[in-house]
Amino acid sequence: MSGQLNENYHSGNSQTLNDISVPGEQYRDEMLPNKDILLSKEILNWEGSESVSVCAKDSSDHKDMNGEEEKGLELVQLLLESAQMIGEGKYDHAVGLVSKCQNSSCQLGNPTQRLSNYMCSALQDRIKRQTQGMLNNGAKTVPDFAFNIDGEFDKTEFCSLLAYSNRVLPYINVMQFTSVQAIIDVVGNARRIHVIDLGMRIGSHWTVLMEYLSHRSVSSSIHRLQLLKITAVGMNGEELRKSGKRLQQLAKSLAIPFSYNIMEIPNIEEIKEGLFSVKSGEALAVYAPVVLRSLLYDPVLLDNLLSYIRRLRPMIMVNVEIEAQHNSPSFVNRFREVLFHCMTYFDLLDVTLKDRNDMKRVKHEELITGSQIRNMIVYEGKERTVRHVRNDVWRCFYKQAGFREKSFSFQAMYQARLLLGEHASGEYYTLESNGNAIVVKWKGSPLIALSAWGGAN
């Protein structure tokens, strides 16, 4: 069985139930433009400016930190006032405030200036959409369930940026490898193991599972592995195949019986009853790495998906999501939450990557982070696929679907702390518990939450 590669393409239309009790915040908001607004010539002719590449002066000089922090606070206040004016429909006033913000923003500045650069661009598009009915083409969820990117992009560059993030940001390693350790703790001794990765990308984290299984087979002939099957779900078939070939090569070198199945689907809504083939005797584990958030626009769809997975009887399902509240129907409230959460993230990037002129960092902020910011600020309804809720809300969803929350083992917690501690910026990270879940924080502010769930009786 070693080296078996199966490719499957599935599609279909989402089903919606008319009446179902759904936990959490059921936001089906459509914030429409005010039809009574009299548009000024300034708004109608305002094209907005492109994101600048450099600052008016060199912001990489850290000597005058007090002055930099003071200007940063002023910039944050201007952004908040801009969002407030947009929320109140005072677009003439908002245009002036956003332009003022943009004059102090740039891609190569300090964390606040860099963040403001993307916030201003998103606010400009929000104003256009609300006042002129522009951007009617809508958001395009490409090339990954977890990201929403408008316009042209290079798939190879996008995948390279994801690999770059995995390499330089330690909390991503914590997310991936702690999840794998939790899966090993539950299904690691089974003879036939089936893993469904709902957001397969590079797949390097599964090498840890494969190495563990190889060692297990050598040390115990009684519990020798019969099969490891990975079902990779994603949008980018080319990258899924590349990941599969890498894993196949490793499986062959480790003498692991291995099967790799591709489920290439256009969006996660296409996961329907009968999509996955789970055979009798397989110990099933499901991994959901920041993918379920795209269903929060319609919690019925999310409940349907979780209920279907629950009926597959997984021994463990690991859920990883951004620990934030970016799902409010109120634009102003949502903007405020996005702003402060992203301030934490841009500070993390500044401390971790240090070089503000690093073009890989700039492209990461523009293509990955900036695109998510834009989706959360510009769009509403189904088009707003980048949504975040806190772990307490996810807990409600999973429990309603019939899952039982599981705790992480000492080994999983130890590995998480070890991964963070080995990094130069590790001193700024902390791990905290939310019930049985793990919350990773940066300087006390939450970043991501990992929770584990059992679905088998």
Coordinates of C-alpha atoms in Angstrom, one line a residue:
M1 CA 0.0 0.0 0.0
S2 CA 3.0 2.3 0.3
G3 CA 2.9 5.1 -2.1
Q4 CA -0.8 4.8 -3.1
L5 CA -2.2 8.1 -4.4
N6 CA -5.9 8.6 -5.0
E7 CA -7.4 11.9 -6.3
N8 CA -11.0 12.8 -6.0
Y9 CA -13.0 15.9 -6.9
H10 CA -16.3 16.5 -5.2
S11 CA -18.7 19.3 -5.5
G12 CA -22.4 20.1 -4.8
N13 CA -24.7 22.7 -3.5
S14 CA -25.0 23.6 0.2
Q15 CA -28.2 22.6 2.0
T16 CA -29.8 25.0 4.4
L17 CA -32.3 24.0 7.1
N18 CA -35.0 26.4 7.8
D19 CA -35.3 25.9 11.5
I20 CA -32.5 24.9 13.8
S21 CA -31.2 26.0 17.2
V22 CA -27.7 27.3 16.7
P23 CA -25.3 28.3 19.5
G24 CA -23.2 31.5 19.5
E25 CA -23.8 34.6 17.6
Q26 CA -25.9 34.0 14.6
Y27 CA -24.9 36.9 12.4
R28 CA -26.7 37.0 9.1
D29 CA -26.2 40.7 8.7
E30 CA -26.3 42.7 5.5
M31 CA -25.3 46.2 6.2
L32 CA -26.6 48.0 3.1
P33 CA -25.7 51.5 2.0
N34 CA -28.0 54.3 3.2
K35 CA -30.1 55.1 0.1
D36 CA -30.9 58.6 1.4
I37 CA -27.2 59.8 1.6
L38 CA -26.5 62.8 -0.6
L39 CA -23.0 62.1 -2.0
S40 CA -20.6 65.0 -2.3
K41 CA -18.3 65.6 -5.2
E42 CA -15.3 64.7 -2.9
I43 CA -16.6 61.2 -2.3
L44 CA -17.7 60.6 -5.9
N45 CA -14.3 61.6 -7.3
W46 CA -12.2 60.1 -4.5
E47 CA -10.1 57.2 -5.9
G48 CA -8.0 56.7 -2.8
S49 CA -4.3 56.4 -2.9
E50 CA -2.2 53.3 -3.4
S51 CA -0.4 51.8 -0.5
V52 CA 2.9 53.6 0.0
S53 CA 6.2 51.8 0.0
V54 CA 8.3 54.1 2.2
C55 CA 7.7 56.5 5.0
A56 CA 8.3 60.3 4.9
K57 CA 11.3 59.6 7.1
D58 CA 13.1 56.5 8.2
S59 CA 10.8 54.8 10.8
S60 CA 13.3 52.0 11.3
D61 CA 15.1 54.2 13.8
H62 CA 14.0 53.0 17.2
K63 CA 15.8 55.8 19.2
D64 CA 12.8 58.0 19.7
M65 CA 10.3 55.3 21.0
N66 CA 8.3 57.7 23.1
G67 CA 7.6 59.9 20.1
E68 CA 6.8 56.9 18.0
E69 CA 4.4 55.5 20.5
E70 CA 2.7 58.9 20.9
K71 CA 2.2 59.2 17.1
G72 CA 1.0 55.6 17.1
L73 CA -1.7 56.4 19.6
E74 CA -2.8 59.4 17.6
L75 CA -3.0 57.3 14.4
V76 CA -5.1 54.6 16.2
Q77 CA -7.5 57.3 17.4
L78 CA -7.9 58.7 13.9
L79 CA -8.6 55.2 12.6
L80 CA -11.3 54.7 15.3
E81 CA -12.8 58.1 14.5
S82 CA -12.8 57.2 10.7
A83 CA -14.7 54.0 11.4
Q84 CA -17.2 55.8 13.6
M85 CA -18.0 58.3 10.9
I86 CA -18.5 55.5 8.4
G87 CA -20.7 53.7 10.8
E88 CA -22.8 56.8 11.2
G89 CA -22.9 57.4 7.4
K90 CA -20.9 60.6 7.6
Y91 CA -18.8 59.7 4.6
D92 CA -17.6 63.3 3.8
H93 CA -16.0 63.5 7.2
A94 CA -14.7 59.9 7.0
V95 CA -12.9 60.6 3.7
G96 CA -10.9 63.4 5.3
L97 CA -10.0 61.4 8.3
V98 CA -8.9 58.4 6.3
S99 CA -6.8 60.6 4.1
K100 CA -5.1 62.0 7.2
C101 CA -4.5 58.5 8.5
Q102 CA -3.0 57.5 5.2
N103 CA -0.5 60.4 5.2
S104 CA 1.0 58.9 8.4
S105 CA 0.9 55.3 7.2
C106 CA 3.4 53.2 5.2
Q107 CA 4.4 49.6 4.5
L108 CA 8.0 50.0 5.8
G109 CA 7.2 51.8 9.0
N110 CA 6.6 50.8 12.7
P111 CA 3.9 48.3 13.4
T112 CA 1.1 50.9 13.8
Q113 CA 2.0 52.6 10.5
R114 CA 2.1 49.3 8.7
L115 CA -1.2 48.2 10.1
S116 CA -2.8 51.6 9.3
N117 CA -1.7 51.2 5.7
Y118 CA -4.0 48.2 5.3
M119 CA -6.7 49.6 7.5
C120 CA -6.9 52.8 5.4
S121 CA -7.0 50.9 2.2
A122 CA -9.9 48.8 3.5
L123 CA -11.8 51.8 4.8
Q124 CA -11.5 53.5 1.4
D125 CA -13.0 50.4 -0.2
R126 CA -15.7 50.3 2.4
I127 CA -16.7 53.9 1.6
K128 CA -16.7 53.2 -2.1
R129 CA -18.9 50.1 -1.6
Q130 CA -21.3 51.9 0.7
T131 CA -21.7 55.0 -1.3
Q132 CA -21.1 54.1 -5.0
G133 CA -22.1 50.5 -5.0
M134 CA -18.6 49.6 -6.3
L135 CA -16.7 46.4 -5.7
N136 CA -19.8 44.5 -6.8
N137 CA -17.7 41.7 -8.0
G138 CA -17.5 40.5 -4.4
A139 CA -14.8 38.7 -2.5
K140 CA -13.0 35.8 -4.0
T141 CA -12.0 33.0 -1.6
V142 CA -8.8 32.0 -3.2
P143 CA -6.5 30.1 -3.0
D144 CA -7.2 28.6 0.4
F145 CA -10.2 28.1 2.8
A146 CA -8.5 30.2 5.4
F147 CA -7.7 33.2 3.2
N148 CA -9.6 35.6 1.1
I149 CA -7.6 37.4 -1.7
D150 CA -9.1 39.8 -4.3
G151 CA -7.5 40.2 -7.7
E152 CA -4.6 38.5 -9.3
F153 CA -2.0 36.6 -7.3
D154 CA 0.8 34.1 -7.8
K155 CA -0.1 30.7 -6.3
T156 CA 3.6 29.8 -6.0
E157 CA 4.3 33.0 -4.2
F158 CA 1.4 32.5 -1.9
C159 CA 2.5 29.0 -1.0
S160 CA 6.0 30.3 -0.5
L161 CA 4.7 32.9 2.0
L162 CA 2.8 30.2 3.9
A163 CA 6.1 28.2 4.2
Y164 CA 7.8 31.4 5.3
S165 CA 5.2 32.0 8.0
N166 CA 5.6 28.4 9.2
R167 CA 9.4 28.9 9.4
V168 CA 9.6 32.2 11.2
L169 CA 6.5 32.4 13.4
P170 CA 6.7 29.9 16.4
Y171 CA 3.1 30.0 17.3
I172 CA 2.2 28.4 14.0
N173 CA 4.5 25.5 14.9
V174 CA 2.8 25.3 18.2
M175 CA -0.6 25.2 16.5
Q176 CA 0.5 22.4 14.1
F177 CA 2.7 20.1 16.2
T178 CA 0.7 20.4 19.4
S179 CA -2.4 19.3 17.4
V180 CA -0.4 16.3 16.0
Q181 CA 0.7 15.3 19.4
A182 CA -2.9 15.4 20.6
I183 CA -3.8 13.1 17.7
I184 CA -0.9 10.8 18.5
D185 CA -2.1 10.6 22.1
V186 CA -5.4 9.2 21.0
V187 CA -4.9 7.2 17.9
G188 CA -1.1 6.6 18.0
N189 CA -1.4 2.9 18.9
A190 CA -4.1 1.9 16.4
R191 CA -3.2 -0.5 13.6
R192 CA -5.2 1.4 11.0
I193 CA -5.2 5.2 11.3
H194 CA -7.1 7.6 9.1
V195 CA -6.4 11.3 9.3
I196 CA -8.7 13.9 7.6
D197 CA -6.9 17.3 7.3
L198 CA -9.6 19.8 6.5
G199 CA -7.1 22.5 5.5
M200 CA -4.1 20.7 4.0
R201 CA -1.4 23.0 2.8
I202 CA 2.3 22.1 3.1
G203 CA 1.7 19.1 5.3
S204 CA 5.1 19.1 7.1
H205 CA 3.4 18.6 10.5
W206 CA 2.3 15.1 9.5
T207 CA 6.0 14.0 9.4
V208 CA 5.9 14.0 13.2
L209 CA 3.1 11.4 13.1
M210 CA 4.9 9.3 10.5
E211 CA 8.1 9.3 12.4
Y212 CA 6.3 8.3 15.6
L213 CA 4.5 5.4 13.8
S214 CA 7.8 4.3 12.3
H215 CA 9.4 4.1 15.7
R216 CA 6.4 2.3 17.1
S217 CA 6.5 -0.4 14.4
V218 CA 10.2 -1.0 15.0
S219 CA 9.8 -1.2 18.8
S220 CA 6.7 -3.4 18.8
S221 CA 5.9 -6.0 16.2
I222 CA 2.7 -6.9 18.0
H223 CA 1.3 -3.4 17.3
R224 CA 2.8 -3.0 13.8
L225 CA 1.0 -0.4 11.7
Q226 CA -1.1 -1.8 8.9
L227 CA -2.0 1.5 7.3
L228 CA -1.7 5.3 7.7
K229 CA -4.3 7.1 5.5
I230 CA -4.3 10.8 5.1
T231 CA -7.2 12.5 3.4
A232 CA -6.1 16.0 2.3
V233 CA -8.9 18.5 1.8
G234 CA -8.2 21.8 0.0
M235 CA -8.7 24.1 -3.0
N236 CA -5.3 24.0 -4.6
G237 CA -5.0 20.6 -6.2
E238 CA -1.4 21.2 -7.5
E239 CA -0.1 21.9 -4.0
L240 CA -2.1 19.0 -2.5
R241 CA -0.3 16.7 -5.0
K242 CA 3.1 18.2 -4.2
S243 CA 2.5 17.7 -0.4
G244 CA 1.3 14.1 -1.1
K245 CA 4.5 13.3 -3.1
R246 CA 6.7 14.6 -0.2
L247 CA 4.8 12.5 2.3
Q248 CA 4.9 9.5 0.1
Q249 CA 8.6 9.7 -0.2
L250 CA 9.0 9.9 3.5
A251 CA 6.6 7.0 4.1
K252 CA 8.7 4.9 1.7
S253 CA 11.9 5.8 3.5
L254 CA 10.3 4.9 6.8
A255 CA 8.7 1.7 5.5
I256 CA 5.2 2.9 6.5
P257 CA 2.2 1.5 4.7
F258 CA 0.7 4.8 3.4
S259 CA -2.3 6.0 1.4
Y260 CA -2.9 9.6 0.4
N261 CA -6.3 10.8 -0.9
I262 CA -7.0 14.2 -2.3
M263 CA -10.3 16.0 -1.9
E264 CA -10.1 19.1 -4.1
I265 CA -13.2 21.2 -3.5
P266 CA -13.9 24.9 -4.2
N267 CA -14.9 25.8 -0.6
I268 CA -15.5 24.1 2.6
E269 CA -19.3 24.3 2.1
E270 CA -18.9 21.5 -0.4
I271 CA -18.2 18.9 2.4
K272 CA -21.4 16.9 2.4
E273 CA -22.7 13.6 3.7
G274 CA -20.8 10.7 2.0
L275 CA -17.8 12.8 0.9
F276 CA -15.4 10.9 3.2
S277 CA -14.9 7.1 3.1
V278 CA -14.1 5.9 6.6
K279 CA -13.8 2.1 6.7
S280 CA -14.4 -0.3 9.6
G281 CA -11.5 -0.6 11.9
E282 CA -9.9 2.8 11.1
A283 CA -9.1 5.0 14.0
L284 CA -10.3 8.4 12.7
A285 CA -8.7 11.7 13.6
V286 CA -9.9 15.1 12.1
Y287 CA -7.8 18.2 12.0
A288 CA -9.4 21.6 11.4
P289 CA -6.7 24.3 11.1
V290 CA -8.4 27.7 10.9
V291 CA -10.9 26.6 8.3
L292 CA -14.3 26.4 10.0
R293 CA -14.5 30.2 10.4
S294 CA -15.6 30.6 6.8
L295 CA -18.9 29.0 7.7
L296 CA -19.7 31.4 10.6
Y297 CA -21.7 33.6 8.2
D298 CA -24.4 30.8 8.3
P299 CA -24.2 28.8 11.5
V300 CA -26.6 26.3 10.1
L301 CA -24.0 25.2 7.6
L302 CA -21.4 25.0 10.3
D303 CA -23.8 22.9 12.5
N304 CA -24.5 20.6 9.5
L305 CA -20.8 20.0 8.9
L306 CA -19.9 19.3 12.5
S307 CA -22.9 16.9 12.8
Y308 CA -21.7 15.1 9.7
I309 CA -18.2 14.7 11.0
R310 CA -19.6 13.6 14.4
R311 CA -21.5 10.8 12.6
L312 CA -18.1 9.6 11.2
R313 CA -17.3 8.8 14.8
P314 CA -13.8 10.4 15.0
M315 CA -11.8 9.4 18.1
I316 CA -10.5 13.0 18.1
M317 CA -11.1 16.2 16.3
V318 CA -8.7 19.1 16.8
N319 CA -10.0 22.6 16.2
V320 CA -7.6 25.6 15.8
E321 CA -9.0 29.1 15.3
I322 CA -8.0 32.7 15.9
E323 CA -9.0 33.6 19.5
A324 CA -10.8 36.9 18.8
Q325 CA -14.3 38.3 18.3
H326 CA -14.5 39.6 14.8
N327 CA -18.0 38.6 14.0
S328 CA -20.1 41.5 15.2
P329 CA -22.9 42.8 13.0
S330 CA -21.9 46.2 14.1
F331 CA -19.2 47.5 11.7
V332 CA -17.8 49.9 14.3
N333 CA -17.5 47.3 17.0
R334 CA -16.0 44.8 14.6
F335 CA -13.5 47.4 13.3
R336 CA -12.4 48.1 16.8
E337 CA -11.8 44.5 17.6
V338 CA -10.0 43.9 14.3
L339 CA -7.8 46.9 14.9
F340 CA -6.6 46.0 18.4
H341 CA -6.2 42.3 17.6
C342 CA -4.1 43.2 14.5
M343 CA -2.0 45.6 16.6
T344 CA -0.9 42.7 18.7
Y345 CA -0.1 40.7 15.5
F346 CA 1.9 43.4 13.9
D347 CA 3.8 43.9 17.1
L348 CA 4.6 40.2 17.1
L349 CA 5.9 40.5 13.5
D350 CA 8.0 43.5 14.5
V351 CA 9.7 41.8 17.4
T352 CA 10.0 38.4 15.6
L353 CA 11.2 39.5 12.2
K354 CA 13.0 42.7 13.2
D355 CA 14.0 43.9 9.7
R356 CA 11.3 46.2 8.6
N357 CA 12.6 46.3 5.1
D358 CA 12.4 42.6 4.6
M359 CA 10.4 42.2 1.4
K360 CA 9.1 38.7 2.4
R361 CA 7.7 40.2 5.5
V362 CA 6.1 43.0 3.5
K363 CA 4.5 40.5 1.1
H364 CA 3.3 38.4 4.0
E365 CA 1.6 41.4 5.5
E366 CA 0.2 42.5 2.2
L367 CA -1.0 39.3 0.6
I368 CA -2.0 37.3 3.7
T369 CA -2.7 39.6 6.6
G370 CA -3.8 42.6 4.6
S371 CA -6.2 40.5 2.6
Q372 CA -7.9 39.2 5.7
I373 CA -8.2 42.7 7.2
R374 CA -9.8 43.9 4.0
N375 CA -12.3 41.0 4.0
M376 CA -13.4 41.7 7.6
I377 CA -13.8 45.5 7.0
V378 CA -15.1 45.8 3.5
Y379 CA -17.6 43.0 3.1
E380 CA -20.8 41.8 4.8
G381 CA -22.9 38.7 4.6
K382 CA -21.7 35.6 2.8
E383 CA -18.8 37.6 1.2
R384 CA -17.3 38.2 4.6
T385 CA -15.7 34.8 5.0
V386 CA -12.9 35.8 7.4
R387 CA -14.7 35.7 10.8
H388 CA -13.5 34.9 14.2
V389 CA -15.3 34.0 17.5
R390 CA -13.8 33.0 20.8
N391 CA -13.3 29.5 22.0
D392 CA -16.3 29.7 24.2
V393 CA -18.5 30.0 21.1
W394 CA -16.7 27.2 19.3
R395 CA -17.4 25.1 22.4
C396 CA -21.1 25.7 22.0
F397 CA -21.0 24.6 18.4
Y398 CA -19.1 21.4 19.1
K399 CA -21.3 20.4 22.1
Q400 CA -24.5 20.9 20.1
A401 CA -23.1 18.7 17.4
G402 CA -22.6 15.9 20.0
F403 CA -18.9 16.2 20.6
R404 CA -17.3 15.8 24.0
E405 CA -14.4 18.1 24.9
K406 CA -11.1 16.4 25.6
S407 CA -8.1 17.6 27.5
F408 CA -4.6 17.9 26.1
S409 CA -2.0 15.6 27.6
F410 CA 1.1 16.7 29.6
Q411 CA 3.2 15.7 26.6
A412 CA 1.2 18.0 24.3
M413 CA 1.5 20.9 26.7
Y414 CA 5.2 20.2 27.2
Q415 CA 5.8 20.2 23.5
A416 CA 4.0 23.5 23.1
R417 CA 6.0 25.2 25.8
L418 CA 9.2 23.7 24.4
L419 CA 8.5 25.0 20.9
L420 CA 7.8 28.5 22.1
G421 CA 10.8 28.5 24.5
E422 CA 13.3 27.6 21.8
H423 CA 12.5 30.8 19.8
A424 CA 14.2 34.1 20.4
S425 CA 10.9 35.8 21.0
G426 CA 9.6 33.0 23.2
E427 CA 9.7 35.1 26.4
Y428 CA 6.7 37.1 25.1
Y429 CA 4.5 34.1 24.6
T430 CA 2.3 32.5 27.3
L431 CA 0.1 29.4 27.2
E432 CA -3.2 29.6 29.2
S433 CA -6.1 27.3 29.7
N434 CA -9.7 27.9 28.7
G435 CA -11.4 24.9 30.1
N436 CA -9.6 22.1 28.4
A437 CA -8.5 24.3 25.5
I438 CA -5.1 25.9 25.1
V439 CA -4.8 29.6 24.3
V440 CA -1.6 31.0 22.9
K441 CA -1.0 34.6 23.9
W442 CA 1.5 37.3 22.8
K443 CA 2.3 39.8 25.6
G444 CA -0.9 38.8 27.3
S445 CA -3.2 39.2 24.3
P446 CA -4.8 36.0 22.8
L447 CA -3.7 34.8 19.4
I448 CA -5.0 31.3 18.7
A449 CA -6.9 28.6 20.6
L450 CA -6.7 24.9 20.3
S451 CA -9.4 22.6 21.4
A452 CA -9.8 18.8 21.2
W453 CA -13.0 16.9 20.8
G454 CA -14.1 13.3 20.9
G455 CA -16.9 12.1 18.6
A456 CA -16.7 8.3 19.0
N457 CA -18.9 6.6 21.6

